Structure formats: structure tokens, C-alpha cells
Short mmCIF file of C-alpha atoms and ligand atoms in Angstrom, two decimals:
data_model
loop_
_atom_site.label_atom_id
_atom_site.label_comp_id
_atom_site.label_asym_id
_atom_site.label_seq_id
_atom_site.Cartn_x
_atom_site.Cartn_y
_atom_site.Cartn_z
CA UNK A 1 -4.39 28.56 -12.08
CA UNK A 2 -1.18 29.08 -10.05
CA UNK A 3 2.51 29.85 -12.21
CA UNK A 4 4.51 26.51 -12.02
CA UNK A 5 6.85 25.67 -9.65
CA UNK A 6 10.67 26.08 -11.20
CA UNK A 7 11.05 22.21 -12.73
CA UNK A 8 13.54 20.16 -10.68
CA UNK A 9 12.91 22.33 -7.45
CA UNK A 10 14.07 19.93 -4.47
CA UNK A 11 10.64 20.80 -1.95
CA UNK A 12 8.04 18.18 -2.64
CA UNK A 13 5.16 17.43 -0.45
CA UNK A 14 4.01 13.74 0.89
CA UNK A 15 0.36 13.89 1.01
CA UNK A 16 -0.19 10.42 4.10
CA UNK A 17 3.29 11.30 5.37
CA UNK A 18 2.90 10.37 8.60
CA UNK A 19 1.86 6.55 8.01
CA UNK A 20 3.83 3.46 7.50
CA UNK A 21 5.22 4.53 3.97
CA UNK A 22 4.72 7.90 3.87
CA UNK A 23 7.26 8.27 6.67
CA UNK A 24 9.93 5.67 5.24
CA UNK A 25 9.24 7.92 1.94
CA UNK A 26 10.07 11.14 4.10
CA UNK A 27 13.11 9.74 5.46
CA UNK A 28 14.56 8.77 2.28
CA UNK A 29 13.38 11.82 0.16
CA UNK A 30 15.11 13.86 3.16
CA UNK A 31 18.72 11.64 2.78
CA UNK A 32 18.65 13.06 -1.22
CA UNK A 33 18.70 16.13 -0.16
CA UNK A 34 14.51 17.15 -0.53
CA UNK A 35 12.60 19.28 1.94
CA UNK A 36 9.79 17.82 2.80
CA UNK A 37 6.32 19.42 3.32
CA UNK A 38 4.15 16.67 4.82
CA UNK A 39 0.46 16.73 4.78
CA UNK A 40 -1.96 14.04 6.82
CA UNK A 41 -5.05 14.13 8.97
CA UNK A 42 -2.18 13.12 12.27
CA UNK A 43 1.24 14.36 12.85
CA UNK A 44 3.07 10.94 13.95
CA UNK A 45 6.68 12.24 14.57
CA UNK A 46 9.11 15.22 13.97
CA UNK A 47 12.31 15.58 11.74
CA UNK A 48 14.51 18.23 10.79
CA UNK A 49 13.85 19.87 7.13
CA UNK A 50 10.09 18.39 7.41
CA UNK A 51 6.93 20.75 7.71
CA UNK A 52 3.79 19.78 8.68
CA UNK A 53 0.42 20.65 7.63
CA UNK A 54 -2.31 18.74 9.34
CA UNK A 55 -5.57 18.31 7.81
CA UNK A 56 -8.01 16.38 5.93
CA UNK A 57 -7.46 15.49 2.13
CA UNK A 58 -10.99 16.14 0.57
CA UNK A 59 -10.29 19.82 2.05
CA UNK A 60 -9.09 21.50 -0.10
CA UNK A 61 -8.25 24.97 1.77
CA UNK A 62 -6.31 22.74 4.06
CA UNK A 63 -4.04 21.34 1.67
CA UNK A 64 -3.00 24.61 -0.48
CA UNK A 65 -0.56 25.60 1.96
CA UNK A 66 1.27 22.20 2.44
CA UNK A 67 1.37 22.74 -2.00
CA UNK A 68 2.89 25.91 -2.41
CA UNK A 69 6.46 26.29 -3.95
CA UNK A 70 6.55 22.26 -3.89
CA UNK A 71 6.98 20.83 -7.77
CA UNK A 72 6.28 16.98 -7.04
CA UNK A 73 3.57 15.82 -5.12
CA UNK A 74 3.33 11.95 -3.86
CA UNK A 75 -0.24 10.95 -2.42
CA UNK A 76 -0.24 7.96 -0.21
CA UNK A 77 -2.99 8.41 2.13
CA UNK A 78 -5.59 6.07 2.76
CA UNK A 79 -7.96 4.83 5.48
CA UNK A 80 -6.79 1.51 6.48
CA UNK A 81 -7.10 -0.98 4.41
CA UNK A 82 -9.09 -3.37 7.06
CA UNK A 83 -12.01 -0.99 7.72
CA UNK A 84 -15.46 -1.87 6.15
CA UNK A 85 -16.67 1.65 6.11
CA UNK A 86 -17.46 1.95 2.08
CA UNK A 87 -18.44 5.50 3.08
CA UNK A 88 -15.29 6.80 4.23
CA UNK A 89 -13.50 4.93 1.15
CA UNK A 90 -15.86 6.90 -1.28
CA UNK A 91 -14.73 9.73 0.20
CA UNK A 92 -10.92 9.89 1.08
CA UNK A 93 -9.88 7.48 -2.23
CA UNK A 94 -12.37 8.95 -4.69
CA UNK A 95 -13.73 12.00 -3.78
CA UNK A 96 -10.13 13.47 -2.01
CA UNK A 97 -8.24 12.46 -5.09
CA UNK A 98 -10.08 14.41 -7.02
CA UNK A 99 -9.03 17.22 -4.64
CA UNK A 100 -5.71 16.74 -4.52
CA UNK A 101 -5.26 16.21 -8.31
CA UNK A 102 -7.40 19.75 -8.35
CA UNK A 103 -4.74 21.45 -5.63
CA UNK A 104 -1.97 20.43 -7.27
CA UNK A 105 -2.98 22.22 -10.62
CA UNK A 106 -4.04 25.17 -8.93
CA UNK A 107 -0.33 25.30 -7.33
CA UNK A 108 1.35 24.81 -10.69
CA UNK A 109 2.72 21.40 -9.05
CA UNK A 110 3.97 19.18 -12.18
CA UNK A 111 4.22 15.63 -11.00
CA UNK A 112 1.92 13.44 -8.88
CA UNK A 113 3.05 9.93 -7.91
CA UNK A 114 0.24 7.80 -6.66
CA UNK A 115 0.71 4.97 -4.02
CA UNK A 116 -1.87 2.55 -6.22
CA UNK A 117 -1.68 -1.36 -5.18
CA UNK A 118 -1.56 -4.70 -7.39
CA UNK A 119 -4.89 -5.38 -5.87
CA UNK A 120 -6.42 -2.87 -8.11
CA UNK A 121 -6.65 -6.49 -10.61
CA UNK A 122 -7.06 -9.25 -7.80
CA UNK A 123 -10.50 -10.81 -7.69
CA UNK A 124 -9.89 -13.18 -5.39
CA UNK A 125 -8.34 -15.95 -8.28
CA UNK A 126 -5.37 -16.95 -8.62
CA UNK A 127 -2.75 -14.27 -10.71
CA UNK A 128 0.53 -15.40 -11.56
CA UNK A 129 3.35 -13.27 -12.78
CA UNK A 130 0.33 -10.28 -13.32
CA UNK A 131 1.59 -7.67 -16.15
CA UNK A 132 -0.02 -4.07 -15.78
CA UNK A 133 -1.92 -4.85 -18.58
CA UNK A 134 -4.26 -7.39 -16.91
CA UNK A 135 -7.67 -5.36 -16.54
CA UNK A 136 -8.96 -3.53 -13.49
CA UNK A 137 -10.84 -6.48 -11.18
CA UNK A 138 -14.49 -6.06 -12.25
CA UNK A 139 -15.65 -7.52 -8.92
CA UNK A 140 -13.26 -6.40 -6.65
CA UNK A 141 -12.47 -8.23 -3.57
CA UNK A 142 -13.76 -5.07 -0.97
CA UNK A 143 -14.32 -1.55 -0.70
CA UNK A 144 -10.80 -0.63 -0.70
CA UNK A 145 -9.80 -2.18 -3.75
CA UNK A 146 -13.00 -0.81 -5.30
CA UNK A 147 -11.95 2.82 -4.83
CA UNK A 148 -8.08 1.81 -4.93
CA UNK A 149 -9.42 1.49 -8.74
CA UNK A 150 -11.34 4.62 -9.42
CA UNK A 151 -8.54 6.26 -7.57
CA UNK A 152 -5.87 5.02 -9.81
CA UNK A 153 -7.96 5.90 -12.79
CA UNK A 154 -8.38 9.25 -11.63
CA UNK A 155 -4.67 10.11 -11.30
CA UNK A 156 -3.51 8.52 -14.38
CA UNK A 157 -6.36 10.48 -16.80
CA UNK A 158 -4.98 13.51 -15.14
CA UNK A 159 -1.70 13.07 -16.74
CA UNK A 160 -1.24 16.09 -19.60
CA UNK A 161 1.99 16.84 -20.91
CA UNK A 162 0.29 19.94 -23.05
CA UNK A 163 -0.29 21.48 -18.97
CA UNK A 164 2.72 20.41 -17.66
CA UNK A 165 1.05 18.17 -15.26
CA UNK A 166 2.60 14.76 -15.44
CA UNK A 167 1.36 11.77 -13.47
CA UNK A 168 2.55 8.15 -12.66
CA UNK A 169 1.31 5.13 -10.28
CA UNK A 170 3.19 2.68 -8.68
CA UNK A 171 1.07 -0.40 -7.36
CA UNK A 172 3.38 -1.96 -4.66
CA UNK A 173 1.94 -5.39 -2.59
CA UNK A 174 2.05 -6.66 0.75
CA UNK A 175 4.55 -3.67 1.91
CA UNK A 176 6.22 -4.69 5.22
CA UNK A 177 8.90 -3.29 7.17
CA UNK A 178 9.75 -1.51 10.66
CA UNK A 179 6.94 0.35 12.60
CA UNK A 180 4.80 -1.32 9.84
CA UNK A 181 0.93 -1.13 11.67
CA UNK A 182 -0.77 -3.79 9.94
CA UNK A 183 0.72 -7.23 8.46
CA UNK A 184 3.25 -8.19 11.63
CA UNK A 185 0.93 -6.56 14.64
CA UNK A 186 -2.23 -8.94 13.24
CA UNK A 187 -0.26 -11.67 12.97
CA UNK A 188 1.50 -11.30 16.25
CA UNK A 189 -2.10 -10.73 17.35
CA UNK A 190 -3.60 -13.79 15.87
CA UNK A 191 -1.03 -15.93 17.47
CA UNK A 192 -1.05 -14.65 20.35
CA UNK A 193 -4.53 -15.69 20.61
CA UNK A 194 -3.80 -19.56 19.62
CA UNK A 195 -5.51 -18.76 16.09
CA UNK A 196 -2.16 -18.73 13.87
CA UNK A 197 -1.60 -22.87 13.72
CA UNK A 198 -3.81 -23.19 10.49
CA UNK A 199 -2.75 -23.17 6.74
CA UNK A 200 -5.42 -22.15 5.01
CA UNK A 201 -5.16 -24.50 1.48
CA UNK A 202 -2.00 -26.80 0.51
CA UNK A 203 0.10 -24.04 1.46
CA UNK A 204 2.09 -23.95 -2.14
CA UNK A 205 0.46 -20.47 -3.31
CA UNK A 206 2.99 -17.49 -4.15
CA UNK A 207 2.87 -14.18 -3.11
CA UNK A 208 4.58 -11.09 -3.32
CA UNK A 209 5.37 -9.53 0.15
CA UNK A 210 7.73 -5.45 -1.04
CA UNK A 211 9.85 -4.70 1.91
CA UNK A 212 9.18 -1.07 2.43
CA UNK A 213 12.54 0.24 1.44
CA UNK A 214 12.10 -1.13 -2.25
CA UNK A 215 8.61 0.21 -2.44
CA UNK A 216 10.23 4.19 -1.15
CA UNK A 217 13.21 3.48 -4.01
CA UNK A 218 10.59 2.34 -6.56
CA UNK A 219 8.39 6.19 -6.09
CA UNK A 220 11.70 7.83 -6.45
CA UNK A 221 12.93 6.50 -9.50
CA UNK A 222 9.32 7.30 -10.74
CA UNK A 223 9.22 10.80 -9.74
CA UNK A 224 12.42 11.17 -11.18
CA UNK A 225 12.12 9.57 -14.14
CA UNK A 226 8.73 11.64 -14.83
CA UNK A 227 9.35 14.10 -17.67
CA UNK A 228 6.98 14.61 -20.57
CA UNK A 229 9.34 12.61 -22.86
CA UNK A 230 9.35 9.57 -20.42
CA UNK A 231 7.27 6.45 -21.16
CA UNK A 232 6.16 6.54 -17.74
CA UNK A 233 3.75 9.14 -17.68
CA UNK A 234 0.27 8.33 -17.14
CA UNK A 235 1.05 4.71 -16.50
CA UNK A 236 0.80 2.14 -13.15
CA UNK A 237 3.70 0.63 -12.09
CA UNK A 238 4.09 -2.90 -9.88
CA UNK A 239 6.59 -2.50 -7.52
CA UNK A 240 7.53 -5.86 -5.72
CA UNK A 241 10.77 -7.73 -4.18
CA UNK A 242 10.43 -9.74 -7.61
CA UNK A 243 10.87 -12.80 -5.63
CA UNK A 244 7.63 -14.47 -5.18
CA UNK A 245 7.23 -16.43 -1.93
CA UNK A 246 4.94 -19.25 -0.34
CA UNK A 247 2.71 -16.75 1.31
CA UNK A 248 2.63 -19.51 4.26
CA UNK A 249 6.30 -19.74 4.22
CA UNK A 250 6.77 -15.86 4.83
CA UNK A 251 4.37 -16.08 7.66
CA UNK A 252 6.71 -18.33 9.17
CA UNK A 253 9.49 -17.14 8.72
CA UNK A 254 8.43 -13.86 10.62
CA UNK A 255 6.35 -15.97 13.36
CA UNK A 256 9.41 -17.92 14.34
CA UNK A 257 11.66 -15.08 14.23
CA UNK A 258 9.38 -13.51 16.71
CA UNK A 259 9.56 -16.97 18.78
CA UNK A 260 6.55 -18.35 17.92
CA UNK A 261 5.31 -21.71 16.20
CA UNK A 262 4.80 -21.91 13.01
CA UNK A 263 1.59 -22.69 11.59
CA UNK A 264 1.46 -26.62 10.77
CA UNK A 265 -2.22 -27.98 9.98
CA UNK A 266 -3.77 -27.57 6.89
CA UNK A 267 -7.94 -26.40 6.14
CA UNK A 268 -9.52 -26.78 2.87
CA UNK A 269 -9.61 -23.02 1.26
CA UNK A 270 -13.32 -23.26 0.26
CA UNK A 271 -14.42 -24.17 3.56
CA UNK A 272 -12.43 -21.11 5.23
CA UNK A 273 -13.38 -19.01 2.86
CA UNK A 274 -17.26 -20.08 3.40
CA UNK A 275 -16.75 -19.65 6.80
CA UNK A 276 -15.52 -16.64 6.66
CA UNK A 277 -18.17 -15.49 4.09
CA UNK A 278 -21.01 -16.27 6.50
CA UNK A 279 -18.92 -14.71 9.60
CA UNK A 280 -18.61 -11.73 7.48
CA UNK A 281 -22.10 -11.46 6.94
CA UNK A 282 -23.37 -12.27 10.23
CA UNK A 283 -21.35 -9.28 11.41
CA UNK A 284 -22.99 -7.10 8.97
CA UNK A 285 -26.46 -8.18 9.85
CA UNK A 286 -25.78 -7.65 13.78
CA UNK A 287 -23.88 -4.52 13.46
CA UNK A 288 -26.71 -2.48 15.12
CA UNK A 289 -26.74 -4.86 18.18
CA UNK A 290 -22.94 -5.51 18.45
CA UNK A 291 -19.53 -5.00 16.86
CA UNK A 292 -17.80 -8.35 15.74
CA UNK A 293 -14.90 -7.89 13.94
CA UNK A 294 -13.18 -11.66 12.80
CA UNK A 295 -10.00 -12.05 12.21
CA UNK A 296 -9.99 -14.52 9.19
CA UNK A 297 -12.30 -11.69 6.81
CA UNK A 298 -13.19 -13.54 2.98
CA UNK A 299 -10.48 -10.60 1.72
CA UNK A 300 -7.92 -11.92 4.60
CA UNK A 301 -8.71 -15.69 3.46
CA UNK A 302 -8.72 -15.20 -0.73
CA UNK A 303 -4.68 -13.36 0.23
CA UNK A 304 -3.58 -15.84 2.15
CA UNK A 305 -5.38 -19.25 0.19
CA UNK A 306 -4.52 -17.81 -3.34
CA UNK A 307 -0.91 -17.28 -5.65
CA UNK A 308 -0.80 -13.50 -6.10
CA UNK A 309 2.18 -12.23 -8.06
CA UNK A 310 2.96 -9.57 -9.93
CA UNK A 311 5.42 -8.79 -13.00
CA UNK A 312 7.92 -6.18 -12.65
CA UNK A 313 9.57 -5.69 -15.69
CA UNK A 314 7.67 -2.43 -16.96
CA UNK A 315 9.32 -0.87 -14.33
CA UNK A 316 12.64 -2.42 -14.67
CA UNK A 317 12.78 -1.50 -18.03
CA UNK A 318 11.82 2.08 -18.18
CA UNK A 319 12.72 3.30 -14.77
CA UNK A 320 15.90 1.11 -14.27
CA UNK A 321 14.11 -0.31 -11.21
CA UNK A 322 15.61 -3.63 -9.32
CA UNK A 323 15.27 -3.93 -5.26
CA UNK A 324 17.17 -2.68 -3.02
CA UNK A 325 16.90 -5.39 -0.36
CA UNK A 326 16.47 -8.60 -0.74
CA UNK A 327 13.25 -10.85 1.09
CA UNK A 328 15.68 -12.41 3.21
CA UNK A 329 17.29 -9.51 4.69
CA UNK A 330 14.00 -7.33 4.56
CA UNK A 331 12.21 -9.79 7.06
CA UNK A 332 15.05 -9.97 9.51
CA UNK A 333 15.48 -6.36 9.74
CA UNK A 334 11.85 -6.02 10.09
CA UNK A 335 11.70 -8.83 13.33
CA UNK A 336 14.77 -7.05 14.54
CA UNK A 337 12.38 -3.92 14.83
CA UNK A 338 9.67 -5.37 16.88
CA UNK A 339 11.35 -6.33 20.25
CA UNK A 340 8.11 -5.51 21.72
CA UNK A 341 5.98 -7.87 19.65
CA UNK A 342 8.15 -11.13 20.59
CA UNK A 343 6.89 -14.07 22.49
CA UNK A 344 7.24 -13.41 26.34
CA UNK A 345 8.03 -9.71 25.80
N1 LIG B 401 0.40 -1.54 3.43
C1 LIG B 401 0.33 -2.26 2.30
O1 LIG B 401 0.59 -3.47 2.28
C2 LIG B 401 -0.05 -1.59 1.02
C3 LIG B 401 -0.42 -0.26 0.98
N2 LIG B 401 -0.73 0.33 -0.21
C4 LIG B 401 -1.06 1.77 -0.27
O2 LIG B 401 0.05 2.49 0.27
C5 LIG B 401 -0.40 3.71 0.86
C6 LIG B 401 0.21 3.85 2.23
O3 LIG B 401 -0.21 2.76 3.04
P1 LIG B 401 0.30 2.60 4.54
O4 LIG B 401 1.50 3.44 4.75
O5 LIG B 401 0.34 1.15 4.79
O6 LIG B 401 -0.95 3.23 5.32
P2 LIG B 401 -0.98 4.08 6.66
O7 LIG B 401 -2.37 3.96 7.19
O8 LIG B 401 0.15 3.75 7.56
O9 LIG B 401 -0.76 5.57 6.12
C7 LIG B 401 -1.74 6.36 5.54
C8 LIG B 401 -1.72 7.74 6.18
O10 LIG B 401 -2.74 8.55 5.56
C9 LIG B 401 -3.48 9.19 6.60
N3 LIG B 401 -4.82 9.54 6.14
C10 LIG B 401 -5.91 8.74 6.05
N4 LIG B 401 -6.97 9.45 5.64
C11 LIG B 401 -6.55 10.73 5.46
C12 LIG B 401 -7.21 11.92 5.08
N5 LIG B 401 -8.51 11.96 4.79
N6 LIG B 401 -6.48 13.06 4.99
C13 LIG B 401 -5.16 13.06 5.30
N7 LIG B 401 -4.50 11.95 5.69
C14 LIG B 401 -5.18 10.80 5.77
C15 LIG B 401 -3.50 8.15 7.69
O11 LIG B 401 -3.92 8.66 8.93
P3 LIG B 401 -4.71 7.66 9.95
O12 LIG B 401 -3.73 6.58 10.28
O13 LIG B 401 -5.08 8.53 11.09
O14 LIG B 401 -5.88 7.13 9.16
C16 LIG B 401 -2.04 7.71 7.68
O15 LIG B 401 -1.23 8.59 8.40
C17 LIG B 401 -1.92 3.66 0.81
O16 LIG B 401 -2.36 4.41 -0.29
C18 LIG B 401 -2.25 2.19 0.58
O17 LIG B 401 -3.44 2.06 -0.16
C19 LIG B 401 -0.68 -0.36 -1.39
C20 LIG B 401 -0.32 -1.68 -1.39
C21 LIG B 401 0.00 -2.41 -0.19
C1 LIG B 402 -4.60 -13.78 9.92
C2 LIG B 402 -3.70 -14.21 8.80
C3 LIG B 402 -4.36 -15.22 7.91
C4 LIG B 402 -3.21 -13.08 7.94
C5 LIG B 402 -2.37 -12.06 8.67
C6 LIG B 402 -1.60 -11.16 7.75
C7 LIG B 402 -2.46 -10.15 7.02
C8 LIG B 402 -2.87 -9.07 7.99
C9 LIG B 402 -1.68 -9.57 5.81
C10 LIG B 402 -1.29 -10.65 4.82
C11 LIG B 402 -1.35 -10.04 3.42
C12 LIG B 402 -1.50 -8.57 3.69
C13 LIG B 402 -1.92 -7.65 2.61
C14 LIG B 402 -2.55 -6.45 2.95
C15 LIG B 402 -2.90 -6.13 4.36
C16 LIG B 402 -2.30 -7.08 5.41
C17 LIG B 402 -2.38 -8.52 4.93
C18 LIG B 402 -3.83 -8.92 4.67
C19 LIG B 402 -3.08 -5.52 1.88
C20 LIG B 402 -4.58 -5.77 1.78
C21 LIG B 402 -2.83 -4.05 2.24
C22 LIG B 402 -3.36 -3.10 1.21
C23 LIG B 402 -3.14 -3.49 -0.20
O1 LIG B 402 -3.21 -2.67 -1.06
C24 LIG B 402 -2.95 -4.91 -0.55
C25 LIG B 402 -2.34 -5.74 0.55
C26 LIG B 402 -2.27 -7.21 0.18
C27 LIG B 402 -1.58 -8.01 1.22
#
């Protein structure tokens, strides 16, 4: 076991750096005056005061170095989300969070935000307003949110004040933002192939869409609110914009600002979702002969056909959390980043 790191050090390391958060993360952490020691399997871009250590997760060798001398820790690497490979899941999510919760005591490192999501309790059923202290989903809705779970449970039993090793996770949903890879390039995607004119149900359900600046702000506050006397340690967090919206509404609103057409024609939700079920496992049972990957998956379908919404009052009440920027704003800064994506471009 490594000495600890002097408390309240300013070098912390951001373990997924280089993806969609982990760089908005880095570019905040580097505005309060942090250096930043960034570890991921790809180096994406290059900033002044960051260092990069490339490298797998579950090894742990490779991620000592990007540890050393750094007192805070924030781990949010993942494979994407959309893959079906339960494998790789098992292995990054379960298995490498066990390594990095392992690293970080063997480098005296004494807090460890986790990048969690809400999904950890979505089964596919309606949630509205969700507290923290709904249970885990029992029959989560993919292999993601299966080891999302274990993952989260992992970090938060590692929390020991007698060590020194203090541990919080904040569950944020539907992150979106600039350079954001997933949520507006599948959209764009889908409508640019004539498949986004659809509403999938009556098109009333809720959902919680973070813009990516409130999700950075709300693992700051955490990490430095974490102290052994805090009531945050060892606990999950949700982070949202904590204004629910028409999850049909918001895809709108980002189509049009993009330039294209709304969708206007509604499908039942069980028959998508059945659809989609079978597609889904005619895919699976082909895979040897052929690669089909659909667009509308059963997980894509329950997010988009159900009211998802999460409670963020924990965190407003014992990290003084409240967004930064509002829905409104958030998705017209984020269409103002994707010139490239527009209709025509
Ligand atoms: N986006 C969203 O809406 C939500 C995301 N989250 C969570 O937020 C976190 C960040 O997500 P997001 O920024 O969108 O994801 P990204 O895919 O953009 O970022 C994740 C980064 O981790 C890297 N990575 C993956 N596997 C490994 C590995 N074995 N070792 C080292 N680095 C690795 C990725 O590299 P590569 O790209 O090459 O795989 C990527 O650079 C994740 O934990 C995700 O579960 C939670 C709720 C909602
Ligand atoms: C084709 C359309 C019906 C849907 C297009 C948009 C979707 C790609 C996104 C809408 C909700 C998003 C979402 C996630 C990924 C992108 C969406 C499905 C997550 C699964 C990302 C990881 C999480 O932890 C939870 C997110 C929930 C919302």
C-alpha cells in the first residue's frame, strides 16, 4: 500500500478522459485550476496542463503511472453503450473496476467519483420522479445496465473512511452536448435515412435529457464535497437538468434545429417494441451468417416509448447542486455545434 497523496492536492486523474464527458470534465477541472492526468484506451485531443497515459483499464500496470501523486480519481470509461458484446461489458465495467478501485488504493488516492447512470433502476416501466432509493433493476434492460449495476455497487462498497478511501457516484441521464458521439449523430442518422417521422406511443412520456455541462458541475461538487464527515460518501447521486421533458418533444426540438422535420405519426409502443424484440433476436440468431444491426433496438424503443425521470434533490441538498444551464439553452448550443450534421450540409 502506497503513502497517501497530501489531501486537497490539485492533480487528479480522469480515468475515460478522452470521450464525450471525460473531455468536457478535463476542460472544466483544467479552468479550476487542476492538472489533469488522463488515462483511456485512445488519446482523442491535446491540451496544455493534461498528461496522457494510454492504456487499457483492467491493466493494471498500465494505469499506476497515470495514479501517482494524483489524490482524486474520476472513472468514466465505458464501452459504448450501444454494443451487444456482454463479454467486453463483463470485463471493462466489472472486472476493470475492480482494478481501478485496487490502483487507486495502492497509490494512496482518497476519492473516486464514479460516472454511474439512472438506468442502473430502469426496467423498461415507466419511473417518475425516481429517488436513489428505488432498488437496482432486477431485470435490467441490457448488458450495459447489467454491469452499470455491479459496477456501481463495486465503487460504493469500496468507500472506507477508517482507510481514507472515500467514494461517491453520480448517475447522470441522457447526457448531450457538443462533440457528443451518440444521441444527435443517431438521430441525424436515422433521419437522414427517412426513419425519424414515427412517434413511438402517444408521445406524452417524460424524460430527463443532462446537458453535459451540468453533468461535469454535478462530479465536481461531488469530489469536492467528499470528506469523511460528508453525507455523500458511499452514496449514488442523480444528476439531471431537473426539468423533465416530452422525450418526443426534445427530439424535435434538436431535429428542426438541424433543419429537419419533425417526427409527426404516431405507432402503438407494444407493437414497436415487439417488433423490435423479434428484430433483435433475429439478429442474434444470424449473427454467424451476417451482421444486422437495427436502429429501433427493444432498449432504444422502452427510452423513447416510456416516462423516465429522475429526482434530484439528494444532491441538491447535500452537495448544493442546481444546473448550470438550462434545457433550452443546452440544446441550442449543442445544434450550434454540429454545422456538419445539418440538412444539406
Ligand atoms: N452518454 C450518456 O448519455 C450517458 C453516459 N453515462 C456514463 O458516462 C460515462 C461516459 O460516457 P460517454 O462520455 O458518453 O462515453 P464515451 O464512449 O464518449 O467515453 C468513454 C471513454 O472511455 C474509453 N474506454 C472504453 N473502454 C476503455 C478501457 N477498457 N480502458 C480505457 N478506456 C476505455 C472510451 O474509448 P473508446 O471510445 O475507444 O471505446 C472513451 O474514450 C460512461 O461511464 C457512461 O456509462 C451515464 C449516463 C448517460
Ligand atoms: C432512433 C430514435 C428512436 C432514438 C435516437 C436517440 C437515442 C440514440 C438516444 C435517446 C435516449 C438516449 C440514451 C442513451 C443513449 C442514446 C439514446 C438511446 C443512454 C442509453 C446512454 C447510456 C446511459 O447510461 C443511459 C442513456 C439513456 C438515454
Amino acid at each position: 500500500m502506497a503513502t497517501r497523496v497530501r489531501p486537497g492536492n490539485k492533480r487528479c486523474a480522469v480515468i475515460g478522459g478522452s470521450g464525450f464527458l471525460g473531455r468536457h470534465l478535463v476542460e472544466k477541472l483544467l479552468d479550476k485550476g487542476y492538472t489533469v492526468s488522463v488515462f483511456d484506451i485512445r488519446q482523442s485531443y491535446e491540451l496544455p496542463g493534461v498528461t496522457f497515459h494510454l492504456g487499457d483499464l483492467c491493466d493494471p500496470q498500465a494505469l499506476a503511472p497515470a495514479l501517482r501523486d494524483v489524490s482524486l480519481v474520476f472513472h468514466c470509461a465505458s464501452p459504448a453503450p450501444g454494443s451487444d458484446n456482454r463479454a467486453l461489458f463483463e470485463t471493462v465495467n466489472i472486472k476493470g473496476t475492480r482494478t481501478v478501485i485496487q490502483a487507486c488504493a495502492e497509490a494512496g488516492v482518497q476519492k473516486l467519483v464514479l460516472t454511474s447512470s439512472a438506468s442502473v433502476v430502469f426496467e423498461g416501466t415507466d419511473i417518475k420522479n425516481g429517488g436513489e432509493d428505488l432498488p437496482y433493476a432486477k431485470k435490467p434492460i441490457d448488458y450495459y445496465t447489467e454491469t452499470k449495476i455491479e459496477q456501481e455497487k463495486l465503487v460504493l462498497a469500496a468507500c472506507d473512511k477508517e482507510k481514507g478511501f472515500l467514494t461517491v457516484a453520480i448517475r447522470p441521464h441522457g447526457i448531450f452536448g457538443p462533440r457528443d458521439p451518440q444521441l444527435v449523430p443517431i438521430l441525424v442518422d436515422t433521419a437522414r435515412r427517412g426513419k425519424m417521422k414515427f412517434i413511438i406511443g402517444d408521445g406524452t412520456n417524460l424524460v430527463d435529457f443532462t446537458f453535459v455541462e451540468n453533468v461535469v458541475h454535478g462530479h465536481i461538487l461531488a469530489a469536492e464535497r467528499l470528506r469523511a464527515d460528508s453525507p455523500i460518501c458511499g452514496k449514488p447521486y442523480h444528476i439531471t437538468n431537473d426539468e423533465p421533458v416530452r422525450f418526443w418533444d426534445f427530439m424535435s426540438d434538436v431535429l428542426v434545429g438541424l433543419g429537419y422535420a419533425a417526427p409527426r405519426y404516431h405507432l402503438p409502443y407494444t407493437l414497436v417494441y415487439g417488433l423490435a424484440l423479434l428484430l433483435w433476436l433475429l439478429a442474434l440468431i444470424l449473427r454467424p451468417l451476417v451482421s444486422i444491426k437495427p436502429t429501433f433496438t427493444p432498449m432504444r424503443v422502452a427510452l423513447a416509448g416510456t416516462h423516465h425521470y429522475y429526482s434530484c434533490e439528494r444532491a441538491k441538498q447535500d452537495m448544493g447542486y442546481k444546473p448550470v444551464v438550462g434545457l433550452k439553452e443546452g440544446i441550442a448550443r449543442t445544434v450550434q455545434s454540429y454545422p456538419h450534421l445539418r440538412q444539406g450540409a
